[in-house]
Amino acid sequence: MYKTSFFKKSLLAVLAVFLYSCDKDFNAIGDGLVGDDHFGLESEKYDVIAFNQEVTSVQSNNMTPNALGIFDNPLFGTTTANFVTQVGLESYPPTIGLTPVIDSVKIEIPYFSHVTATDKDGNNTYELDSIYGDKNGKLKLSVYESGIQMRNSYFNNGSQLPQFYYTNQNTEFFNEKEGERLNNGGALENDEFYFNAKEVVIKTTNADKTVTTERKKPQMTLHLKKEFFQDKILKADASKLSAEDVFQEYFRGLYFNVEKSGSSPSNMALINFSEGKITIFYKAKTEATSDVESKKIVLNLKGASAATSNTANFLADARNPEYESAITTNVNKTVGDEKLYLKGGQGSLAIIKLFNQTDVMGYDEKGNVVNASNKVPDELDEIRYNVANKNWKVNEANLVFYIDATKMTGTEEPNRVYLYNFTDNTVLADYSSDPSSAYGGLITVGSDKRGKSYKIRITSHFRNLIKDATAKNVDLGLVVSQSATTLTFNALENKIQINNDPIEYFSVAPRTSVMNPLGTVLFGGKKGGSPDSEQEKKRLKLEVYYTKPN
């Protein structure tokens, strides 16, 4: 444990007396804990056992956003992301008219973007957000009619269960796709597709010769095969277009498949597909007058109701050998791993056990040492004793995860990591109280614009361990995070046994991690080398700030 100098201790002790006399909350709690407004006066650092855990095929249906593309990560490998979605008519049944003939069909899906400049004529320059890999990368994009009807639930032995779709089901959907690809608008919309950051400007000349300008933020715009929609929609039996459930059995959705575009570099985007729509522009005679009118039918990618539509993201990884071995064959659950490999999607996380797991002693109710295992780490026994009998006050507790800058050279870093209760699959008390600021998890960046560390505050979680002698020192899970407000968990296709006694299983992963394609490498808690080594200086520790009486 790290100690302060005698002079500093004396000065801080004087400050402690001052704070004690001025702050009612300090001695009102009476359980060895202080409020969050107090400065930590002395710090102690405790060992942490942390090791890597592979995330196998995981539920990916009905997430927002979804990944599409191919991301070549120099450290972790290549991820290919395909996508399937149901579609629904904007209204049921549509009024089509007589002898309809299609002019054009296009699908529009806006990208995440922001304006960087606006000229005197009102033209906007945009930059795309959530693009990973080469900004100028190209893809071979193919959009097909899906051949698999996606469902919300299924029956098993008389029970209705939710239907899950998993990251490893791309082959199944690819093999069941229907017909030829639908996007036939030219090479830039299929064989050499790219995520275009250009503003969409549409000028329309009105009947009075005035010009109306419509501006749209950057979007995926694909012209689709007219013949398909002429037959599938305009010539469909009216009963097939009568209601959403009937329609989605008839037209089972769109499947987006990506491949490398020749020798071009590729990239990947996160997209909110639920904002997408297909517009069928056509002409038809009205039943009343037989006049020919320009009409349109709109299909939404989310359907008329998001609750009735399904999507799934398929993620295929070709892992680099170093990363593969780090999360599978070279995992050390006893002393922990030197490096923690976190990757989103169907990737990996870290399992964290607070304190050295040595358990050979404890304390009885009178504070006497008992030389026997009590299933509580000895370090935690000692802290509980010091708080109860020596009047130590817990001010703050943090975990600081240092980034391995050498390994991460040339690799894009996630902006946030998320720590949660791995044993019970719940959020920590600190997150519940203030997820936006006090909890932390955001990357700290140095003057060179490269990531240095992630700091997470676990003060409330630590205090709960101290206050309640029966509280279980649960395992914690650490993942990369796409959204601070996405707190749900996605089920693994097959649960994984973690510990034998008692039997514990890894069966879900945080959705916020499944949504994020990035990864990072952090220093673990394993001791390594001399005190001056980088591993020892940056290895993971639990740091607790106390107020200690003289």
XYZ file of N, CA and C in Angstrom, residues 288-485:
594
model
N -62.397 7.698 -60.262
C -63.532 8.592 -60.491
C -63.501 9.237 -61.865
N -62.338 9.728 -62.295
C -62.257 10.520 -63.531
C -61.434 9.873 -64.625
N -60.699 8.847 -64.299
C -59.778 8.180 -65.235
C -58.637 9.084 -65.678
N -58.451 10.207 -64.937
C -57.298 11.064 -65.212
C -56.032 10.393 -64.697
N -54.923 10.588 -65.393
C -53.646 10.042 -64.950
C -52.996 11.020 -63.968
N -52.634 10.523 -62.814
C -52.022 11.355 -61.778
C -50.696 10.758 -61.335
N -49.821 11.636 -60.877
C -48.565 11.184 -60.259
C -48.856 10.833 -58.804
N -48.440 9.652 -58.415
C -48.735 9.178 -57.057
C -47.468 8.562 -56.451
N -47.532 8.255 -55.172
C -46.416 7.564 -54.524
C -46.924 6.700 -53.384
N -46.178 5.648 -53.126
C -46.410 4.774 -51.972
C -45.113 4.708 -51.179
N -45.229 4.835 -49.884
C -44.058 4.836 -49.009
C -44.054 3.583 -48.145
N -42.908 2.940 -48.087
C -42.677 1.819 -47.175
C -41.608 2.248 -46.180
N -41.879 2.059 -44.910
C -40.921 2.394 -43.859
C -40.121 1.166 -43.463
N -38.838 1.367 -43.244
C -38.012 0.239 -42.834
C -38.362 -0.249 -41.432
N -38.950 0.615 -40.627
C -39.356 0.178 -39.291
C -40.797 -0.320 -39.272
N -41.488 -0.276 -40.411
C -42.880 -0.662 -40.441
C -43.756 0.460 -39.933
N -45.045 0.252 -39.954
C -45.962 1.262 -39.432
C -45.779 1.429 -37.936
N -45.354 0.356 -37.272
C -45.095 0.406 -35.837
C -43.775 -0.286 -35.569
N -42.854 0.416 -34.894
C -41.545 -0.178 -34.604
C -41.682 -1.436 -33.768
N -42.751 -1.509 -32.968
C -42.944 -2.660 -32.087
C -43.269 -3.930 -32.864
N -43.740 -3.777 -34.094
C -44.129 -4.953 -34.864
C -43.079 -5.367 -35.883
N -41.967 -4.662 -35.951
C -40.942 -4.950 -36.951
C -39.673 -5.476 -36.297
N -38.953 -6.286 -37.040
C -37.712 -6.872 -36.544
C -36.544 -6.494 -37.438
N -35.368 -6.386 -36.829
C -34.117 -6.211 -37.548
C -33.086 -7.140 -36.919
N -31.983 -7.347 -37.626
C -30.865 -8.098 -37.056
C -29.575 -7.650 -37.715
N -28.516 -7.612 -36.932
C -27.181 -7.256 -37.412
C -26.304 -8.505 -37.361
N -25.676 -8.826 -38.475
C -24.824 -10.008 -38.555
C -23.364 -9.566 -38.595
N -22.548 -10.129 -37.701
C -21.155 -9.712 -37.553
C -20.242 -10.925 -37.702
N -19.376 -10.873 -38.700
C -18.407 -11.951 -38.921
C -17.009 -11.397 -38.710
N -16.241 -12.039 -37.832
C -14.898 -11.569 -37.491
C -13.831 -12.514 -38.022
N -12.817 -11.937 -38.642
C -11.578 -12.659 -38.963
C -10.527 -12.073 -38.031
N -10.307 -12.722 -36.884
C -9.495 -12.150 -35.823
C -8.003 -12.288 -36.099
N -7.249 -11.277 -35.673
C -5.796 -11.387 -35.692
C -5.358 -12.430 -34.667
N -4.303 -13.198 -34.959
C -3.885 -14.289 -34.059
C -3.592 -13.828 -32.630
N -2.938 -12.680 -32.469
C -2.606 -12.207 -31.113
C -3.865 -11.955 -30.304
N -4.830 -11.309 -30.918
C -6.092 -11.035 -30.228
C -6.834 -12.330 -29.931
N -6.881 -13.239 -30.889
C -7.569 -14.508 -30.702
C -7.013 -15.283 -29.511
N -5.692 -15.374 -29.433
C -5.093 -16.133 -28.332
C -5.280 -15.425 -26.988
N -5.272 -14.094 -26.994
C -5.416 -13.328 -25.745
C -6.764 -13.563 -25.091
N -7.817 -13.810 -25.881
C -9.149 -13.947 -25.299
C -9.625 -15.395 -25.237
N -8.786 -16.324 -25.703
C -9.201 -17.731 -25.676
C -8.188 -18.605 -24.940
N -7.043 -18.840 -25.532
C -6.102 -19.829 -24.978
C -5.190 -19.274 -23.890
N -4.918 -17.979 -23.885
C -3.945 -17.420 -22.933
C -4.584 -16.677 -21.769
N -5.815 -16.998 -21.442
C -6.510 -16.338 -20.332
C -6.069 -16.959 -19.004
N -5.751 -16.100 -18.034
C -5.346 -16.567 -16.703
C -6.349 -16.044 -15.677
N -7.262 -16.918 -15.245
C -8.312 -16.514 -14.319
C -7.849 -16.472 -12.860
N -6.633 -16.971 -12.600
C -6.140 -17.022 -11.222
C -5.443 -15.730 -10.819
N -4.465 -15.313 -11.601
C -3.734 -14.091 -11.271
C -4.097 -12.943 -12.197
N -4.921 -13.229 -13.199
C -5.324 -12.192 -14.130
C -4.398 -12.091 -15.325
N -4.790 -11.279 -16.294
C -4.019 -11.075 -17.513
C -3.291 -9.735 -17.476
N -2.112 -9.700 -18.099
C -1.363 -8.444 -18.153
C -2.103 -7.395 -18.971
N -2.732 -7.811 -20.060
C -3.446 -6.890 -20.936
C -4.903 -7.333 -21.078
N -5.784 -6.363 -21.087
C -7.211 -6.614 -21.243
C -7.640 -6.149 -22.635
N -8.204 -7.058 -23.404
C -8.642 -6.762 -24.763
C -10.165 -6.600 -24.760
N -10.623 -5.387 -24.939
C -12.052 -5.122 -25.025
C -12.398 -4.836 -26.478
N -13.423 -5.491 -26.989
C -13.888 -5.218 -28.352
C -15.394 -5.392 -28.393
N -16.048 -4.480 -29.093
C -17.492 -4.544 -29.207
C -17.949 -5.574 -30.221
N -19.270 -5.602 -30.450
C -19.832 -6.584 -31.359
C -19.736 -7.976 -30.778
N -19.368 -8.936 -31.611
C -19.110 -10.301 -31.160
C -17.623 -10.375 -30.826
N -17.241 -9.691 -29.736
C -15.834 -9.477 -29.440
C -15.389 -10.033 -28.109
N -15.098 -9.148 -27.153
C -14.555 -9.596 -25.872
C -14.764 -8.525 -24.816
N -14.724 -8.957 -23.552
C -14.833 -8.067 -22.409
C -13.835 -8.510 -21.354
N -13.792 -7.787 -20.245
C -12.928 -8.159 -19.127
C -13.783 -8.440 -17.903
N -13.443 -9.492 -17.184
C -14.085 -9.818 -15.905
C -13.137 -9.378 -14.796
N -13.671 -8.661 -13.817
C -12.850 -8.012 -12.792
C -13.287 -8.466 -11.407
N -12.316 -8.887 -10.614
C -12.541 -9.259 -9.227
C -11.768 -8.279 -8.352
N -12.481 -7.532 -7.525
C -11.817 -6.586 -6.642
C -11.043 -7.329 -5.559
N -9.834 -6.867 -5.279
C -8.954 -7.363 -4.217
C -8.212 -8.646 -4.616
N -7.075 -8.807 -3.984
C -6.372 -10.081 -4.016
C -7.318 -11.130 -3.426
N -7.407 -12.279 -4.064
C -8.408 -13.265 -3.642
C -7.950 -14.162 -2.493
N -6.800 -13.865 -1.884
C -6.328 -14.634 -0.737
C -7.350 -14.562 0.396
N -7.700 -15.719 0.950
C -8.714 -15.785 2.008
C -8.303 -16.830 3.034
N -7.503 -16.404 4.022
C -7.039 -17.322 5.062
C -7.395 -16.841 6.460
N -8.037 -15.679 6.572
C -8.371 -15.143 7.895
C -9.612 -14.268 7.816
N -10.058 -13.846 8.980
C -11.192 -12.952 9.084
C -11.231 -12.379 10.489
N -12.332 -11.746 10.847
C -12.509 -11.169 12.178
C -13.839 -11.635 12.750
N -13.850 -11.894 14.089
C -15.126 -12.238 14.714
C -15.860 -10.959 15.103
N -16.997 -11.087 15.773
C -17.824 -9.930 16.107
C -17.118 -8.963 17.053
N -16.135 -9.447 17.796
C -15.400 -8.590 18.720
C -14.142 -7.987 18.106
N -13.918 -8.264 16.845
C -12.749 -7.724 16.181
C -11.505 -8.557 16.339
N -11.631 -9.787 16.841
C -10.478 -10.668 16.990
C -10.209 -11.420 15.689
N -8.926 -11.627 15.406
C -8.539 -12.333 14.196
C -8.916 -13.802 14.299
N -9.513 -14.311 13.224
C -9.847 -15.718 13.123
C -9.082 -16.290 11.934
N -8.196 -17.216 12.199
C -7.351 -17.777 11.142
C -8.069 -18.910 10.419
N -9.024 -18.521 9.609
C -9.779 -19.487 8.825
C -10.457 -18.752 7.676
N -10.678 -19.470 6.607
C -11.350 -18.868 5.453
C -12.797 -18.518 5.788
N -13.236 -17.360 5.331
C -14.629 -16.952 5.523
C -15.291 -16.555 4.208
N -14.659 -16.949 3.089
C -15.158 -16.655 1.739
C -15.235 -15.160 1.451
N -14.376 -14.404 2.138
C -14.238 -12.965 1.901
C -12.746 -12.686 1.719
N -12.331 -11.967 0.674
C -10.908 -11.649 0.528
C -10.368 -10.966 1.780
N -9.151 -11.328 2.169
C -8.576 -10.784 3.396
C -8.455 -9.268 3.338
N -8.188 -8.718 2.149
C -8.105 -7.261 2.021
C -9.439 -6.608 2.365
N -10.529 -7.211 1.954
C -11.839 -6.659 2.275
C -12.142 -6.813 3.759
N -11.760 -7.944 4.356
C -11.898 -8.111 5.811
C -11.192 -6.991 6.558
N -9.978 -6.672 6.115
C -9.182 -5.652 6.788
C -9.824 -4.269 6.650
N -10.355 -3.959 5.474
C -11.004 -2.666 5.280
C -12.225 -2.544 6.177
N -13.044 -3.577 6.223
C -14.227 -3.549 7.093
C -13.832 -3.361 8.553
N -12.740 -4.001 8.948
C -12.258 -3.858 10.330
C -11.813 -2.414 10.588
N -11.050 -1.846 9.656
C -10.533 -0.481 9.843
C -11.658 0.550 9.889
N -12.690 0.344 9.071
C -13.820 1.273 9.076
C -14.607 1.150 10.379
N -14.827 -0.078 10.839
C -15.646 -0.299 12.025
C -14.912 -0.001 13.325
N -13.606 -0.296 13.364
C -12.883 -0.205 14.629
C -11.865 0.925 14.699
N -11.385 1.391 13.558
C -10.414 2.487 13.559
C -10.992 3.795 13.031
N -12.281 3.750 12.737
C -13.009 4.950 12.315
C -12.483 5.544 11.012
N -12.017 4.681 10.084
C -11.653 5.181 8.770
C -12.917 5.623 8.039
N -12.817 6.720 7.307
C -13.950 7.243 6.545
C -13.652 7.095 5.048
N -14.548 6.441 4.332
C -14.375 6.245 2.897
C -14.862 7.486 2.168
N -13.959 8.116 1.402
C -14.317 9.329 0.679
C -14.577 9.059 -0.795
N -13.741 8.226 -1.404
C -13.875 7.987 -2.836
C -13.158 6.701 -3.206
N -13.710 6.003 -4.203
C -13.089 4.780 -4.713
C -13.151 4.794 -6.237
N -12.005 4.499 -6.872
C -11.923 4.577 -8.333
C -11.164 3.386 -8.905
N -11.515 3.060 -10.123
C -10.714 2.171 -10.952
C -10.243 2.974 -12.151
N -8.932 2.988 -12.386
C -8.377 3.704 -13.528
C -7.750 2.677 -14.471
N -8.252 2.641 -15.689
C -7.783 1.695 -16.699
C -6.883 2.444 -17.677
N -5.601 2.114 -17.658
C -4.648 2.782 -18.543
C -4.578 2.062 -19.887
N -4.581 2.855 -20.957
C -4.539 2.322 -22.320
C -3.106 1.958 -22.698
N -2.941 0.808 -23.322
C -1.628 0.425 -23.855
C -1.429 1.172 -25.168
N -0.780 2.331 -25.081
C -0.629 3.210 -26.245
C 0.173 2.556 -27.360
N 1.134 1.712 -26.981
C 1.962 1.058 -27.997
C 1.119 0.136 -28.868
N 0.302 -0.700 -28.232
C -0.538 -1.620 -28.998
C -1.617 -0.889 -29.779
N -2.073 0.239 -29.252
C -3.178 0.957 -29.890
C -2.715 1.937 -30.964
N -1.418 1.973 -31.254
C -0.903 2.872 -32.289
C -1.589 2.603 -33.633
N -2.133 3.655 -34.214
C -2.785 3.534 -35.510
C -4.163 2.925 -35.467
N -4.727 2.769 -34.263
C -6.040 2.149 -34.112
C -7.010 3.128 -33.475
N -8.203 3.237 -34.018
C -9.216 4.135 -33.474
C -9.686 3.641 -32.111
N -9.853 4.574 -31.172
C -10.172 4.216 -29.793
C -11.635 4.514 -29.461
N -12.286 3.655 -28.689
C -13.659 3.953 -28.253
C -13.664 5.120 -27.268
N -14.700 5.932 -27.324
C -14.788 7.102 -26.446
C -15.186 6.754 -25.027
N -15.779 5.587 -24.847
C -16.331 5.282 -23.528
C -16.223 3.788 -23.246
N -16.029 3.457 -21.965
C -16.161 2.079 -21.506
C -17.231 2.047 -20.420
N -17.744 0.862 -20.163
C -18.870 0.710 -19.235
C -18.567 -0.430 -18.277
N -18.692 -0.153 -16.972
C -18.459 -1.139 -15.919
C -19.798 -1.493 -15.287
N -20.053 -2.785 -15.108
C -21.347 -3.206 -14.578
C -21.169 -4.427 -13.674
N -22.231 -4.779 -12.993
C -22.256 -5.949 -12.126
C -22.375 -7.185 -13.012
N -21.264 -7.871 -13.211
C -21.221 -9.021 -14.106
C -21.962 -10.214 -13.513
N -21.895 -10.379 -12.206
C -22.527 -11.528 -11.551
C -24.037 -11.494 -11.707
N -24.622 -10.312 -11.511
C -26.085 -10.185 -11.528
C -26.629 -9.511 -12.784
N -25.723 -9.068 -13.680
C -26.131 -8.374 -14.912
C -27.005 -7.162 -14.608
N -26.479 -6.290 -13.771
C -27.179 -5.062 -13.399
C -26.181 -3.901 -13.410
N -26.714 -2.678 -13.366
C -25.849 -1.510 -13.267
C -25.336 -1.392 -11.839
N -24.216 -0.686 -11.677
C -23.689 -0.425 -10.347
C -24.438 0.744 -9.711
N -24.368 0.817 -8.389
C -25.049 1.889 -7.663
C -24.561 3.258 -8.110
N -23.286 3.387 -8.442
C -22.739 4.674 -8.872
C -23.361 5.119 -10.185
N -23.593 4.181 -11.073
C -24.202 4.532 -12.358
C -25.643 4.977 -12.154
N -26.350 4.327 -11.264
C -27.738 4.678 -11.010
C -27.872 6.091 -10.477
N -26.885 6.535 -9.690
C -26.979 7.852 -9.070
C -26.646 8.977 -10.042
N -25.686 8.765 -10.943
C -25.307 9.834 -11.873
C -24.491 9.265 -13.025
N -25.157 8.730 -14.053
C -24.417 8.117 -15.153
C -23.691 9.116 -16.038
N -24.121 10.371 -16.030
C -23.593 11.329 -16.999
C -22.252 11.927 -16.611
N -21.968 12.047 -15.293
C -20.739 12.733 -14.928
C -19.939 12.004 -13.864
N -20.535 11.774 -12.694
C -19.753 11.233 -11.574
C -19.236 9.836 -11.853
N -20.018 9.041 -12.552
C -19.639 7.652 -12.792
C -18.393 7.537 -13.661
N -18.286 8.357 -14.677
C -17.096 8.352 -15.524
C -17.184 7.348 -16.648
N -16.016 6.882 -17.087
C -15.930 5.939 -18.190
C -15.526 6.567 -19.501
N -15.491 7.903 -19.573
C -15.072 8.579 -20.801
C -13.554 8.553 -20.934
N -13.081 8.543 -22.152
C -11.643 8.484 -22.397
C -10.982 9.799 -21.993
N -9.807 9.693 -21.403
C -8.967 10.852 -21.123
C -7.896 10.920 -22.205
N -7.802 12.066 -22.864
C -6.906 12.224 -24.006
C -5.758 13.151 -23.640
N -4.543 12.797 -24.052
C -3.368 13.604 -23.782
C -3.185 14.713 -24.790
N -2.123 15.485 -24.630
C -1.842 16.595 -25.537
C -1.579 16.131 -26.959
N -1.201 14.862 -27.117
C -0.963 14.315 -28.453
C -2.233 13.775 -29.096
N -3.387 14.036 -28.456
C -4.715 13.634 -28.926
C -4.926 12.123 -28.860
N -4.036 11.416 -28.228
C -4.203 9.980 -28.081
C -4.756 9.654 -26.701
N -5.517 8.561 -26.632
C -6.128 8.185 -25.371
C -5.108 7.749 -24.335
N -5.359 8.149 -23.083
C -4.466 7.790 -21.980
C -5.104 6.777 -21.026
N -6.357 7.023 -20.671
C -6.974 6.173 -19.654
C -8.484 6.353 -19.642
N -9.141 5.460 -18.891
C -10.566 5.571 -18.567
C -10.685 5.462 -17.048
N -11.346 6.422 -16.434
C -11.521 6.406 -14.982
C -12.990 6.184 -14.651
N -13.245 5.226 -13.756
C -14.619 4.925 -13.354
C -14.715 4.994 -11.832
N -15.668 5.739 -11.376
C -15.898 5.934 -9.943
C -16.841 4.845 -9.438
N -16.415 4.108 -8.416
C -17.252 3.047 -7.845
C -17.429 3.269 -6.341
N -17.504 4.520 -5.925
C -17.580 4.854 -4.498
C -18.797 4.220 -3.835
N -19.965 4.369 -4.427
C -21.178 3.816 -3.812
C -21.115 2.296 -3.752
N -20.622 1.679 -4.822
C -20.476 0.221 -4.825
C -19.530 -0.227 -3.716
N -18.422 0.483 -3.557
C -17.445 0.134 -2.530
C -18.040 0.345 -1.131
N -18.751 1.448 -0.934
C -19.350 1.710 0.373
C -20.347 0.628 0.756
N -21.114 0.172 -0.225
C -22.076 -0.891 0.062
C -21.385 -2.164 0.517
N -20.214 -2.451 -0.061
C -19.445 -3.614 0.378
C -18.991 -3.471 1.824
N -18.701 -2.240 2.221
C -18.188 -2.002 3.580
C -19.317 -2.013 4.601
N -20.424 -1.378 4.256
C -21.524 -1.253 5.208
C -22.165 -2.589 5.550
N -22.290 -3.451 4.527
C -23.012 -4.702 4.698
C -22.038 -5.872 4.671
N -21.832 -6.465 5.835
C -20.876 -7.571 5.934
C -21.348 -8.794 5.162
N -22.638 -8.837 4.818
C -23.150 -9.982 4.061
C -23.149 -9.708 2.557
N -22.777 -8.483 2.152
C -22.784 -8.137 0.735
C -21.744 -8.970 -0.012
N -22.131 -9.509 -1.152
C -21.220 -10.326 -1.949
C -20.314 -9.438 -2.778
N -19.042 -9.773 -2.787
C -18.078 -9.053 -3.612
C -18.199 -9.582 -5.037
N -19.182 -9.064 -5.758
C -19.526 -9.599 -7.077
C -18.429 -9.306 -8.089
N -18.376 -10.128 -9.129
C -17.499 -9.840 -10.257
C -18.064 -8.648 -11.029
N -17.166 -7.884 -11.624
C -17.551 -6.753 -12.453
C -17.186 -7.051 -13.900
N -17.947 -6.492 -14.817
C -17.661 -6.656 -16.237
C -17.312 -5.311 -16.842
N -16.344 -5.285 -17.748
C -15.932 -4.060 -18.418
C -16.015 -4.264 -19.928
N -16.720 -3.348 -20.601
C -16.903 -3.442 -22.053
C -16.718 -2.064 -22.678
N -16.485 -2.036 -23.992
C -16.567 -0.773 -24.711
C -18.038 -0.402 -24.806
N -18.321 0.904 -24.895
C -19.702 1.359 -24.831
C -20.009 2.313 -25.977
N -21.161 2.121 -26.599
C -21.624 3.013 -27.651
C -22.506 4.122 -27.097
N -23.275 3.812 -26.051
C -24.245 4.770 -25.514
C -24.319 4.650 -24.004
N -24.258 5.792 -23.322
C -24.328 5.799 -21.856
C -25.723 5.489 -21.347
N -26.718 5.574 -22.197
C -28.098 5.372 -21.750
C -28.681 4.029 -22.170
